[in-house]
Short mmCIF file of C-alpha atoms in Angstrom, two decimals:
data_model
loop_
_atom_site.label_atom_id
_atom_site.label_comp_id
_atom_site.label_asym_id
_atom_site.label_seq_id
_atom_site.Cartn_x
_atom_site.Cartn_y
_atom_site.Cartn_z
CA UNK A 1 -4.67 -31.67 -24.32
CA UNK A 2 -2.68 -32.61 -21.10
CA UNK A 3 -4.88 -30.37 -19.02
CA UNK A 4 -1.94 -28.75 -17.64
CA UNK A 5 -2.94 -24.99 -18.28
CA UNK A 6 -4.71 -23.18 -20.78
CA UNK A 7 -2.35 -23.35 -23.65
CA UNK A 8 -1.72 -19.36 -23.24
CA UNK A 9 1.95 -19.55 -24.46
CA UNK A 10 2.81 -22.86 -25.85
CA UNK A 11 0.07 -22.91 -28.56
CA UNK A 12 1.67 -19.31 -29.16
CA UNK A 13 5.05 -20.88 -29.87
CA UNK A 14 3.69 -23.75 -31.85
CA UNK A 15 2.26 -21.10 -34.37
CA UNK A 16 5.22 -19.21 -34.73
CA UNK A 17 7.67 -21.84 -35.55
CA UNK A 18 5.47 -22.65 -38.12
CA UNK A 19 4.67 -19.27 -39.39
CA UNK A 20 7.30 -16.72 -37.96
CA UNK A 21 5.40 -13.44 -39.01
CA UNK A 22 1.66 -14.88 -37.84
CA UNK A 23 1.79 -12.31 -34.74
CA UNK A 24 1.95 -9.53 -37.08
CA UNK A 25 0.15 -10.69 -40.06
CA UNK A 26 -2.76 -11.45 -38.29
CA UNK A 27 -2.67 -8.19 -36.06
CA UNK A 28 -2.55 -6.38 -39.56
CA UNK A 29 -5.88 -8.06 -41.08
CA UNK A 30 -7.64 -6.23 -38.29
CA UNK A 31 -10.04 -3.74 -38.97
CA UNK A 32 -8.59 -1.53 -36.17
CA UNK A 33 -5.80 -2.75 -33.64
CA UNK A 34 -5.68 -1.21 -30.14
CA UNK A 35 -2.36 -1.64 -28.24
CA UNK A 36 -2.45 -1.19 -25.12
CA UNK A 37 1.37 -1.15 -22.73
CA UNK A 38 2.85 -0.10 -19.40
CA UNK A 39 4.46 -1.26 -15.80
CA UNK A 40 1.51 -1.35 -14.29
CA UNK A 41 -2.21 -1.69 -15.20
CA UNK A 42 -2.45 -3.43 -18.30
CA UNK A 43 -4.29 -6.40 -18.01
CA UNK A 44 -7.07 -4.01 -16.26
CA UNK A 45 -7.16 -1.26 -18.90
CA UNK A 46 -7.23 -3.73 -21.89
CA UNK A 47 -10.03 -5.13 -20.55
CA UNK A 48 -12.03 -2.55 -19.65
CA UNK A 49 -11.51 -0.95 -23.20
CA UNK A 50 -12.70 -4.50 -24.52
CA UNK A 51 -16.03 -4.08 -22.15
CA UNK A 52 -16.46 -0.26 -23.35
CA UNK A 53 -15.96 -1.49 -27.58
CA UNK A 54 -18.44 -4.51 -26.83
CA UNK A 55 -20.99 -2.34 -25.10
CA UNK A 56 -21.23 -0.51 -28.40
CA UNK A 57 -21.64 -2.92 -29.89
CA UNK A 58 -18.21 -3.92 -31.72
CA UNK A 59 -16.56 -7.77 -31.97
CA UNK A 60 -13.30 -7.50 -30.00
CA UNK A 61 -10.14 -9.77 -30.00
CA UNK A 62 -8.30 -9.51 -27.12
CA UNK A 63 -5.98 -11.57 -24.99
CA UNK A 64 -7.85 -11.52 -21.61
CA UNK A 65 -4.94 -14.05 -19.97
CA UNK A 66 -2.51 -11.70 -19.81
CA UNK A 67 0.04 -13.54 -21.41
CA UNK A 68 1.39 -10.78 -23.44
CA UNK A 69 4.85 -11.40 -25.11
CA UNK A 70 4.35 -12.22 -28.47
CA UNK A 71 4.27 -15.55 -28.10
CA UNK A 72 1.12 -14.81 -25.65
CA UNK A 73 -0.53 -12.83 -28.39
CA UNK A 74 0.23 -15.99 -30.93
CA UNK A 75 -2.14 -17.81 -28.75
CA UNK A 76 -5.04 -15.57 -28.37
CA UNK A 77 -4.90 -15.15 -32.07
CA UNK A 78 -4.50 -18.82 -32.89
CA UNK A 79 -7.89 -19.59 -30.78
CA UNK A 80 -9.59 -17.92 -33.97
CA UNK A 81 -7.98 -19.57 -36.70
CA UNK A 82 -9.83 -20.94 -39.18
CA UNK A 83 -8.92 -24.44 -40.70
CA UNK A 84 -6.17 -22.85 -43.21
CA UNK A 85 -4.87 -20.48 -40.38
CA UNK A 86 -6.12 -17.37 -41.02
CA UNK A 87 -8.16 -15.43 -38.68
CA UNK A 88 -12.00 -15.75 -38.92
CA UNK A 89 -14.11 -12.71 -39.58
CA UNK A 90 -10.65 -10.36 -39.71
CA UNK A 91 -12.48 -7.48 -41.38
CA UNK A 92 -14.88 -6.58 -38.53
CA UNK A 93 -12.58 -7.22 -35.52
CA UNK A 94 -11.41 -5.13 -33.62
CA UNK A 95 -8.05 -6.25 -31.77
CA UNK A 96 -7.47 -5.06 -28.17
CA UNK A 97 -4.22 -6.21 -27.05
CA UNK A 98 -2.20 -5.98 -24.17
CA UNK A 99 1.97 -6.22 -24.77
CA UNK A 100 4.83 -6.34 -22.73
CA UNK A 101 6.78 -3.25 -22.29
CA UNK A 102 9.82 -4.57 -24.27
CA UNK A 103 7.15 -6.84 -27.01
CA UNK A 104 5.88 -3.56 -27.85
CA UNK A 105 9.59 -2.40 -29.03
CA UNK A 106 9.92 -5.22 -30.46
CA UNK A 107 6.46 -5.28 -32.05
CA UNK A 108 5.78 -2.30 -32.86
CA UNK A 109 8.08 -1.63 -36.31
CA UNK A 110 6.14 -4.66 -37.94
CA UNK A 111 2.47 -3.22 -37.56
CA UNK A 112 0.22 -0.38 -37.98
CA UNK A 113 -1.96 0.38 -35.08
CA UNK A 114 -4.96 2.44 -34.88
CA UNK A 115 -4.39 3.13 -31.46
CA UNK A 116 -1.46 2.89 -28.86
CA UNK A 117 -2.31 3.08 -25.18
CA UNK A 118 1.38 4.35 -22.86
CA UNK A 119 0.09 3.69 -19.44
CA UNK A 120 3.14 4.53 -17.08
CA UNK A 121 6.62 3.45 -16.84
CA UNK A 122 7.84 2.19 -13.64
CA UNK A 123 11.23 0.71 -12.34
CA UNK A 124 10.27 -2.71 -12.07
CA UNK A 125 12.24 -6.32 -12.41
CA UNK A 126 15.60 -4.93 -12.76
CA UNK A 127 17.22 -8.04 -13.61
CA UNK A 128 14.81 -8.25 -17.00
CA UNK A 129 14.42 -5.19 -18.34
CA UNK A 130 17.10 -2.88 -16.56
CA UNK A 131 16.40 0.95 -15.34
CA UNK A 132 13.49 2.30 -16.83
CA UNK A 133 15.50 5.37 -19.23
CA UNK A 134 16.15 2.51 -21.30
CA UNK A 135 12.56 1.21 -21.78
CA UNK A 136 11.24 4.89 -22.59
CA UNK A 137 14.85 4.94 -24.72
CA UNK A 138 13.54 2.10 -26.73
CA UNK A 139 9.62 3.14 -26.91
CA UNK A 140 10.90 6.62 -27.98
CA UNK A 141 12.47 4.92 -31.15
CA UNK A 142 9.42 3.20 -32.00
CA UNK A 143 7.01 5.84 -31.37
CA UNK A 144 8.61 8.62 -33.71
CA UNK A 145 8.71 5.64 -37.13
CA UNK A 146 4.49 5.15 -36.40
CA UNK A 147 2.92 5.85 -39.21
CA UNK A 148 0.85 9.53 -38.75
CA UNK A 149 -2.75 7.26 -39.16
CA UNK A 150 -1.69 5.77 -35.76
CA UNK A 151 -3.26 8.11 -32.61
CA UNK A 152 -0.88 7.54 -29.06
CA UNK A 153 -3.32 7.98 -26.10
CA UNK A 154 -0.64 9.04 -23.06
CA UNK A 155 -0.33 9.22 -19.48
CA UNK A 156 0.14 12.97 -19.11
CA UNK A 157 0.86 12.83 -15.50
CA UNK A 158 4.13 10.66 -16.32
CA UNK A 159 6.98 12.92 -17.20
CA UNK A 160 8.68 9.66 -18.93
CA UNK A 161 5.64 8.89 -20.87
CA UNK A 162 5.01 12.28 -21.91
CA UNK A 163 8.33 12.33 -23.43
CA UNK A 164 7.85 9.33 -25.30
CA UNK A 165 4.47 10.42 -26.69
CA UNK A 166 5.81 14.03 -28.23
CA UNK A 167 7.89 11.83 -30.47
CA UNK A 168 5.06 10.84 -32.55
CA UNK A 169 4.30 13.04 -35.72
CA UNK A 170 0.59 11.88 -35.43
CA UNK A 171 -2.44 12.80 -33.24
CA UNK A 172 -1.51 12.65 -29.61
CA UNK A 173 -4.50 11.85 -26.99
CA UNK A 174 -3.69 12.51 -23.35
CA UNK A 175 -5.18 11.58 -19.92
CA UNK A 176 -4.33 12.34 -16.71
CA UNK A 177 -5.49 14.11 -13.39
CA UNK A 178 -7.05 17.44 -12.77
CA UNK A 179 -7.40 18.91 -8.84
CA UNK A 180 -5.21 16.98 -7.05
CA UNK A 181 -5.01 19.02 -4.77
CA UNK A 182 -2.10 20.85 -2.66
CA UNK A 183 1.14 20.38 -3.50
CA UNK A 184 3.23 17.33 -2.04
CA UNK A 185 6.70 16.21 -2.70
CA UNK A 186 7.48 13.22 -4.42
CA UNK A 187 7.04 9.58 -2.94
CA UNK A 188 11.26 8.17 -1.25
CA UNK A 189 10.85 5.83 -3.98
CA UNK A 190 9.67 8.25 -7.04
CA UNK A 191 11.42 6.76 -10.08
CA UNK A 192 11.77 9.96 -12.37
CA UNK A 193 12.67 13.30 -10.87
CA UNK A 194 14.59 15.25 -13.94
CA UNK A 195 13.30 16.32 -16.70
CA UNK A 196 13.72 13.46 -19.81
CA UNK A 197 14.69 16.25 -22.01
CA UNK A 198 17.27 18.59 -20.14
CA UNK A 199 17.85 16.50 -16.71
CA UNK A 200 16.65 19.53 -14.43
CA UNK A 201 15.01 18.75 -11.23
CA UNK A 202 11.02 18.90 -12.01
CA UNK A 203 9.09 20.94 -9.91
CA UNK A 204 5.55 19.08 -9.08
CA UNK A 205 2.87 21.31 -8.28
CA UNK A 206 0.74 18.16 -7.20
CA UNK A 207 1.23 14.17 -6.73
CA UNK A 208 -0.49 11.31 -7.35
CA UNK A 209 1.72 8.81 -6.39
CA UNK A 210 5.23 7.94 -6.84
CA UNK A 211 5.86 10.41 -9.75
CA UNK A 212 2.48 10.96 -11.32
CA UNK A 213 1.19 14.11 -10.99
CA UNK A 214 0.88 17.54 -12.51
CA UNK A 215 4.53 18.19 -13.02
CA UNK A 216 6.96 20.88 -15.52
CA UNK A 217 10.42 21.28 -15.95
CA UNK A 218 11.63 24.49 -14.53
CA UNK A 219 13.73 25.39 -18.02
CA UNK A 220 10.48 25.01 -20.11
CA UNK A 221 12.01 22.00 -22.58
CA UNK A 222 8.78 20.13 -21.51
CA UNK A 223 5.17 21.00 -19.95
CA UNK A 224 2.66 18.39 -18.95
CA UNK A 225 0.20 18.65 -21.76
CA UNK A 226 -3.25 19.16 -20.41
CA UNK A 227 -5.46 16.18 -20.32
CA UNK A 228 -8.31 15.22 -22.68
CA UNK A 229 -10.11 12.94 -19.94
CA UNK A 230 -9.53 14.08 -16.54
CA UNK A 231 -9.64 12.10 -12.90
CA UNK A 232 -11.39 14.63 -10.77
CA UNK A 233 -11.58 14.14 -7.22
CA UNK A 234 -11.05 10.47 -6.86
CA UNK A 235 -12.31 8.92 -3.66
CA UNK A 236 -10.70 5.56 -2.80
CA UNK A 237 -13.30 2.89 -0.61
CA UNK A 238 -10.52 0.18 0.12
CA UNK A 239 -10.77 -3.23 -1.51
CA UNK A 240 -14.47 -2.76 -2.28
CA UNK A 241 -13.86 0.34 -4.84
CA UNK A 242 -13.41 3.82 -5.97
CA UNK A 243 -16.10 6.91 -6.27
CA UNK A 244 -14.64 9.15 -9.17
CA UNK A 245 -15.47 11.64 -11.63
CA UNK A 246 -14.19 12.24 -14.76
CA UNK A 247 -14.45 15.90 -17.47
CA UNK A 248 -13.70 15.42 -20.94
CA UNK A 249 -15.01 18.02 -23.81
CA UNK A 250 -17.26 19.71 -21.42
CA UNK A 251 -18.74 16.58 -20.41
CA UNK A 252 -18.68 15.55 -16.92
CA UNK A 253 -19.70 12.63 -14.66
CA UNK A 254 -19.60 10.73 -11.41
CA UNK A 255 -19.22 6.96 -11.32
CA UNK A 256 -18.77 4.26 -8.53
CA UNK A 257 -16.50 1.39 -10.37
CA UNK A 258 -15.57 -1.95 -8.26
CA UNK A 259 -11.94 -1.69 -9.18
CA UNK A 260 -10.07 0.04 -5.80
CA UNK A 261 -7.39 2.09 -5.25
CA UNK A 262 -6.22 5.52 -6.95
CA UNK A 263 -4.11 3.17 -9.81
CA UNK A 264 -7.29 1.97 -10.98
CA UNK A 265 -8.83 5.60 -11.57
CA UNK A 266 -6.26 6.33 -14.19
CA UNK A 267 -6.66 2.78 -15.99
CA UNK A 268 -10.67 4.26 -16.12
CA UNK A 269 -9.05 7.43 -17.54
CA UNK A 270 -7.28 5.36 -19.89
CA UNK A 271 -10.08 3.66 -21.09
CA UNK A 272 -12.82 6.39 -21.57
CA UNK A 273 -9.99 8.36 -23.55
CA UNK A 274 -8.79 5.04 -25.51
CA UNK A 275 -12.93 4.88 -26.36
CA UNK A 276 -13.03 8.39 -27.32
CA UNK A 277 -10.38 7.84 -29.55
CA UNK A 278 -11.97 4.89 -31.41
CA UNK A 279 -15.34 7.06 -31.71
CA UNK A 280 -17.47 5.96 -28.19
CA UNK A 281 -18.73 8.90 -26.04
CA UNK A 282 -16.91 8.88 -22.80
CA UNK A 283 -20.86 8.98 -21.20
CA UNK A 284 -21.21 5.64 -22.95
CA UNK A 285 -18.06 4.07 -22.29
CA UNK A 286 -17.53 5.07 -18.88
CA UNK A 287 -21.00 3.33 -18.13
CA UNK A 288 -20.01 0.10 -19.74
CA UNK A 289 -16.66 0.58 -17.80
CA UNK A 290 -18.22 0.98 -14.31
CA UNK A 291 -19.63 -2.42 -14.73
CA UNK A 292 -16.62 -4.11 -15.35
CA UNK A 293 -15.68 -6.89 -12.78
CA UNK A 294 -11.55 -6.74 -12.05
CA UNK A 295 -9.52 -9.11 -13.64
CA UNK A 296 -8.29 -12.62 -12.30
CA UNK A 297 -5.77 -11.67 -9.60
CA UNK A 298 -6.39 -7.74 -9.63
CA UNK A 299 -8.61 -7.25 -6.64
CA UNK A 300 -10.27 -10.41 -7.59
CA UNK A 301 -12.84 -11.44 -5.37
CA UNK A 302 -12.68 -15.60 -4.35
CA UNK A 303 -15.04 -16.83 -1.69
CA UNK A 304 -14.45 -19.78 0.42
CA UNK A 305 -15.52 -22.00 3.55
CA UNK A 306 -13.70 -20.13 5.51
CA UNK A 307 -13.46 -16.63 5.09
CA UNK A 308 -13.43 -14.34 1.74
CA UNK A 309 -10.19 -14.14 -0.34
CA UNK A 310 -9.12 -10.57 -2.01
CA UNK A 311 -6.42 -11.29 -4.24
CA UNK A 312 -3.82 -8.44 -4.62
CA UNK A 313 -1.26 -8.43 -7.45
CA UNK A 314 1.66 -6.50 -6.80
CA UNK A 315 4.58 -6.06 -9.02
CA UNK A 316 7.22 -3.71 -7.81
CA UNK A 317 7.82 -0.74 -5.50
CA UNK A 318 4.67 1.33 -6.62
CA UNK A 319 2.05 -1.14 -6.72
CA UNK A 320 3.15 -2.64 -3.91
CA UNK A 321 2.72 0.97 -1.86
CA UNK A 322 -0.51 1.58 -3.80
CA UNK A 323 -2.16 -1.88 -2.32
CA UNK A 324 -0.80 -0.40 0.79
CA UNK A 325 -2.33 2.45 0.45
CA UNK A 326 -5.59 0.56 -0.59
CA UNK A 327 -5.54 -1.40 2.74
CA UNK A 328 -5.20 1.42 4.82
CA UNK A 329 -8.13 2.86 3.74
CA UNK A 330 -10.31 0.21 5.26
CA UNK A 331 -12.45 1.17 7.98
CA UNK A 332 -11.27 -1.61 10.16
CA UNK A 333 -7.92 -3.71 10.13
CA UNK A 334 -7.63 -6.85 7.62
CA UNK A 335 -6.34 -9.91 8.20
CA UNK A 336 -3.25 -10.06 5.14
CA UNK A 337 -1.35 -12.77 4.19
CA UNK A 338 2.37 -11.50 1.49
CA UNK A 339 3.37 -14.04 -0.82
CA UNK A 340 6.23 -13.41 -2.29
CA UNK A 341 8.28 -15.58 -5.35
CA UNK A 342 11.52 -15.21 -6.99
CA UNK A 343 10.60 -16.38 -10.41
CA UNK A 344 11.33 -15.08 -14.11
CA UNK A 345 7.89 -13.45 -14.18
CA UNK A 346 8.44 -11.95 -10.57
CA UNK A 347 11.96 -10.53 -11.21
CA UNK A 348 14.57 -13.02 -9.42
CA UNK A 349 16.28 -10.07 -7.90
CA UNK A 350 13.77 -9.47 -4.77
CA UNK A 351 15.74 -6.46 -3.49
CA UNK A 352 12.57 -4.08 -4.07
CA UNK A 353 11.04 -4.99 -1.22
CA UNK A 354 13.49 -2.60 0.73
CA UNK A 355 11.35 -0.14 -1.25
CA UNK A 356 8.15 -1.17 -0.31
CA UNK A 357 6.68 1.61 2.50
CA UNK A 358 5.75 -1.63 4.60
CA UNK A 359 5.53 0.76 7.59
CA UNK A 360 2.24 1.73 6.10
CA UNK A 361 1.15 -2.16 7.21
CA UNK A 362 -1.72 -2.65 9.77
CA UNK A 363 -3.02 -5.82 9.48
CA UNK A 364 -5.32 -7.16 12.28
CA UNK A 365 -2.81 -10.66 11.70
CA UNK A 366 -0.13 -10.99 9.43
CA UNK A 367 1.35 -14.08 7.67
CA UNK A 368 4.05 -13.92 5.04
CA UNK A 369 4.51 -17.01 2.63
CA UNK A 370 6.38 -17.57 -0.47
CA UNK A 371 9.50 -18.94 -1.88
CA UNK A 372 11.11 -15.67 -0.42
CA UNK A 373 9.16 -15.68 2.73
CA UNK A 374 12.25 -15.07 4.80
CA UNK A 375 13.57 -11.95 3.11
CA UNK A 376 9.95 -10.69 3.89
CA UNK A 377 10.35 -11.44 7.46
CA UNK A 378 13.72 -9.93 7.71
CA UNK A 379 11.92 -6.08 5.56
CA UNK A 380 8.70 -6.49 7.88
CA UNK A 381 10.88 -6.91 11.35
CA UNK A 382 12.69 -3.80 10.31
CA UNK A 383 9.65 -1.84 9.15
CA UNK A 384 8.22 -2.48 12.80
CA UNK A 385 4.94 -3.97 11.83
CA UNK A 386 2.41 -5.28 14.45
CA UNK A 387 -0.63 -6.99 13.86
CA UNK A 388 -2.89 -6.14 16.24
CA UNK A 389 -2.72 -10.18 17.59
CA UNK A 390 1.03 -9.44 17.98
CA UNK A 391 2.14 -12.28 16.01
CA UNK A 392 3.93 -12.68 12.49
CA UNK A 393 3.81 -15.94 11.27
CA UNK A 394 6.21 -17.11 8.47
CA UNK A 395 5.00 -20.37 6.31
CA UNK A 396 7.20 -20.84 3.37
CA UNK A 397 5.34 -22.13 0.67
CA UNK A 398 1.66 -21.14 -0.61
CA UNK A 399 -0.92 -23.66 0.23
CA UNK A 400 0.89 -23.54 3.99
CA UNK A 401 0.49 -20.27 4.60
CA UNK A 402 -2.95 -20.03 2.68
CA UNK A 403 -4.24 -22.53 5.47
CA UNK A 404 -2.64 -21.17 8.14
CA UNK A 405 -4.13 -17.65 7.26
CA UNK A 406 -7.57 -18.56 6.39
CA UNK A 407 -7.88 -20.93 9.39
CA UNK A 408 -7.66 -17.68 11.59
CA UNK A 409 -8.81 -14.81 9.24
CA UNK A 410 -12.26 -13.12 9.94
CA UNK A 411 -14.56 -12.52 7.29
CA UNK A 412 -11.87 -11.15 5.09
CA UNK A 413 -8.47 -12.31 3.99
CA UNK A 414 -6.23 -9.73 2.09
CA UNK A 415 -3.90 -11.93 0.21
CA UNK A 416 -0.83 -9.33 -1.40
CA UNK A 417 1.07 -11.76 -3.97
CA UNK A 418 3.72 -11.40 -6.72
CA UNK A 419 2.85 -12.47 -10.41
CA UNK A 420 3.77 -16.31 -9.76
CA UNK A 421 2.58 -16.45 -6.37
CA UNK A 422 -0.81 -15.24 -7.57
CA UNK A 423 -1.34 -17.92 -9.71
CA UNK A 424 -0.02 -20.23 -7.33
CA UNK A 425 -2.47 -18.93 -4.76
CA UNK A 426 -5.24 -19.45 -7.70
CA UNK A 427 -4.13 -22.84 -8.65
CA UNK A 428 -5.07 -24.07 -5.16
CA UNK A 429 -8.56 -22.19 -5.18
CA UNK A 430 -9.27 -24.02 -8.49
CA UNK A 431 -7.99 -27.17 -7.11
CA UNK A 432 -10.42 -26.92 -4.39
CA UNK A 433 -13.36 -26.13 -6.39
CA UNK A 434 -13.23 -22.13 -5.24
CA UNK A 435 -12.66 -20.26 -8.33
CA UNK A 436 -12.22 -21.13 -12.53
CA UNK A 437 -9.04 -21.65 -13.80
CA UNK A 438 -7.84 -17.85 -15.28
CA UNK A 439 -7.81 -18.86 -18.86
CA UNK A 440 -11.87 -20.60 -18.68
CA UNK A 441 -12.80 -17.68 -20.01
CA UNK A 442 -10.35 -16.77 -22.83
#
């Protein structure tokens, strides 16, 4: 009512005070219920297993804000309320949700999901949710009271995950990677390296990144199960996209999808297998898939007067060397402009940068903005990075450093932001009549 955001919490909170078990009454009147949790990739995977359901044909809830605390999923659910607060057309709905890491622990005792998507775990904001042992810990718990109707759909190509999954009595989907290629040691910043059941070093015949990858621990107490849908020979095409192919029950195909980077390959995986599971052939999904724009903030796309924005979320160590990654791999330097905040939703404790492989850093001109725009100038001087125009130039702030960069950028302007300074950096594009607010759509 006050036009001050789109209501993707607050309504939330409004509905639970006044009915404290709404979340997971109203997830239970579902006809099926598709959960859908990781570090990284969530947002993208939920909604590209909402395109895939729709595409056949199916009525999907989701919550395509991201707000995902429970709270967040109050409010996606309370936008279909009928007048005496139940939820509209329950029976046929399908509910595609996307939930917090520590939600879904929370969550997860009170419901009975069809489905339950385990991305990847990932150290990320320390300060919230501590090392990631204790995450897995806590999904572990969960996972093994499911009830055996309830199919887990894993990342086999994260030890952590796997580990988590074989505590389910239940069917047990898995996708991963297939042909890597030759074997590589693990990323400096790799999060897992012993095995989560006997602690021996795990011997990695392959990586992906950080510590995906085809992996076993050298005393047999666990093997990387072999995947149902498989990433074959992923191509990365910088910011514009990714050439893949994916194998799954003899079935095999080649797509071109306008989500970059080798992270967004396995959130396709994840939703042609999350598909499969719910009945769609992975020929039909994967089409509806590879039409799927990215989501607000996720290699969105916003053009303005003065040069083209790419927005680039990055959350911790391995996104943050994935976008790196992404950037290298364009044919000609980018002009890139690092935000990055402090705030709850960020992870207050900033100290991750120091693993971020900024080395990997060409930009044609760099400027670094933020409420922590100093600490970035401090990592980037000791990384040694040089724009090709020789200059770094530090604006703290967002619209400041927005300016500055898209005064000078050409063409393109790579902006690499945390959580809040992503929707910072959108607030002023919607303020300036650039882009829709995130939550127009909702």
């Amino acid at each position: 009512m006050t036009r001050r955001g789109g209501g993707t919490a607050i309504s939330g909170l409004a509905a639970q005070a006044v009915w404290p078990h709404y979340v997971p009454d109203a997830l239970n009147s579902l006809s099926r219920l598709v959960l859908v949790s990781g570090t990284n990739g969530k947002t993208t995977t939920t909604a590209l297993i909402a395109a895939a359901l729709r595409a056949a044909g199916h009525e999907v809830w989701t919550n395509p804000t991201g707000s995902n605390l429970e709270r967040g999923l109050a409010a996606a659910l309370a936008r279909r309320a009928a007048w005496h607060g139940g939820q509209r057309r329950e029976r046929s709905a399908i509910g595609v949700f996307e939930v917090d890491e520590w939600a879904l622990a929370s969550l997860l005792p009170r419901l009975s999901p069809t489905l339950v998507v385990l991305l990847n775990l990932f150290r990320d904001q320390l300060d919230r949710y501590g090392e990631i042992d204790t995450t897995a810990g806590a999904w572990r718990e969960v996972v093994a009271g499911l009830p055996h109707t309830t199919t887990i759909l894993a990342n086999a190509d994260d030890p952590l995950v796997a580990s988590v999954a074989k505590a389910h009595s239940g069917r047990i989907d898995w996708f991963g990677s297939d042909r890597l290629g030759a074997a590589a040691d693990l990323d400096p910043w790799a999060d897992v390296r012993g095995c989560p059941s006997c602690g021996e070093p795990l011997v990695y015949n392959a990586v992906a990144f950080a510590h995906l990858g085809r992996w076993r621990c050298p005393a047999g107490d666990l093997v990387r199960p072999s995947p149902d849908v498989a990433i074959v020979a992923p191509q990365p095409r910088g910011v514009d996209g990714l050439a893949m192919t994916l194998t799954a029950d003899g079935w095999q195909s080649e797509a071109e999808v306008p989500l970059p980077g080798l992270y967004s390959a396995y959130n396709v995986a994840a939703a042609v297998a999350a598909a499969r599971a719910l009945g769609i052939g992975p020929a039909e999904a994967l089409d509806a898939v590879a039409q799927t724009r990215p989501a607000f903030g996720r290699a969105e796309v916003i053009p303005t007067p003065h040069a083209e924005i790419v927005l680039l979320l990055t959350k911790n160590p391995t996104s943050a060397n994935q976008v790196l990654d992404l950037l290298a791999d364009e044919p000609e330097r980018l002009d890139t402009l690092v935000l990055l905040n402090d705030g709850v939703a960020d992870g207050e404790d900033v100290s991750w940068i120091w693993d971020v492989e900024f080395e990997r850093l060409r930009p044609r001109r760099l400027t670094l903005g933020g409420r922590r725009a100093h600490d970035l100038e401090v990592r980037v001087k000791y990384a040694g990075v040089q724009p090709l125009n020789g200059r770094v130039a530090v604006e703290p702030g967002i619209a400041e450093p927005l300016d500055w960069a898209l005064g000078r950028a050409d063409g393109r302007l790579a902006v690499v932001a945390t959580y809040t300074a992503m929707l910072d950096v959108r607030a002023v594009c919607v303020a300036r009549g650039w882009t829709t607010p995130y939550w127009s759509d909702a």
